[in-house]
Amino acid sequence: MAIAHTPTRATDSLATVLVTVGVVLLALLTLYLVGFDQGAISRSGMFMHELMHDGRHLLGLPCH
């Protein structure tokens, strides 16, 4: 008979911390791309700027 592994509170809290850190990093990356990048890292010129233009206006960030 196999014994089922039950996660401990330490592994549950570690998983929660890792997920939270991942979500925060993704949110910061999105904020950078929408608010401040303006196509600087895009290889297609102004594609990123045009793609995120309405997002800047929705967030109230100046872009022009």
C-alpha positions as a printed NumPy array, in Angstrom:
array([[  0.   ,   0.   ,   0.   ],
       [  1.421,   3.346,  -1.052],
       [  1.434,   6.255,   1.33 ],
       [  0.17 ,   9.466,  -0.229],
       [  2.424,  12.459,   0.164],
       [  0.656,  15.317,   1.864],
       [  2.329,  18.71 ,   1.508],
       [  3.35 ,  20.432,   4.673],
       [  2.619,  24.014,   5.558],
       [  6.193,  24.963,   4.667],
       [  5.844,  23.755,   1.087],
       [  2.409,  25.356,   0.801],
       [  3.744,  28.706,   1.98 ],
       [  6.792,  28.429,  -0.294],
       [  4.543,  27.77 ,  -3.274],
       [  2.386,  30.747,  -2.31 ],
       [  5.437,  32.988,  -2.057],
       [  6.773,  31.831,  -5.421],
       [  3.427,  32.392,  -7.128],
       [  3.126,  35.837,  -5.525],
       [  6.633,  36.827,  -6.635],
       [  5.889,  35.591, -10.153],
       [  2.665,  37.594, -10.348],
       [  4.388,  40.746,  -9.061],
       [  7.229,  40.387, -11.591],
       [  4.755,  39.847, -14.415],
       [  2.784,  42.913, -13.307],
       [  5.967,  45.044, -13.21 ],
       [  6.995,  43.834, -16.661],
       [  3.549,  44.668, -18.014],
       [  3.645,  48.111, -16.401],
       [  7.053,  48.743, -17.96 ],
       [  5.934,  47.623, -21.418],
       [  2.714,  49.63 , -21.329],
       [  3.957,  52.698, -19.532],
       [  7.586,  53.299, -20.286],
       [  8.957,  51.168, -23.108],
       [  7.442,  53.004, -26.106],
       [  8.987,  50.523, -28.509],
       [ 12.55 ,  50.663, -27.153],
       [ 12.968,  46.882, -26.866],
       [ 10.757,  46.033, -29.82 ],
       [ 12.659,  44.942, -32.918],
       [  9.827,  46.158, -35.111],
       [ 10.254,  49.852, -34.394],
       [  7.102,  51.533, -33.176],
       [  5.01 ,  48.347, -33.059],
       [  5.122,  48.133, -29.252],
       [  4.298,  51.822, -28.906],
       [  1.281,  51.536, -31.176],
       [  0.154,  48.302, -29.529],
       [  0.264,  49.786, -26.034],
       [ -0.893,  53.307, -26.931],
       [ -4.502,  52.892, -25.771],
       [ -3.324,  51.148, -22.608],
       [ -1.319,  54.218, -21.692],
       [ -4.376,  56.409, -22.086],
       [ -6.509,  54.025, -20.03 ],
       [ -3.941,  54.085, -17.214],
       [ -3.573,  57.862, -17.412],
       [  0.089,  57.719, -18.396],
       [  1.372,  60.441, -20.718],
       [  2.659,  59.319, -24.069],
       [  2.428,  62.383, -26.312]])
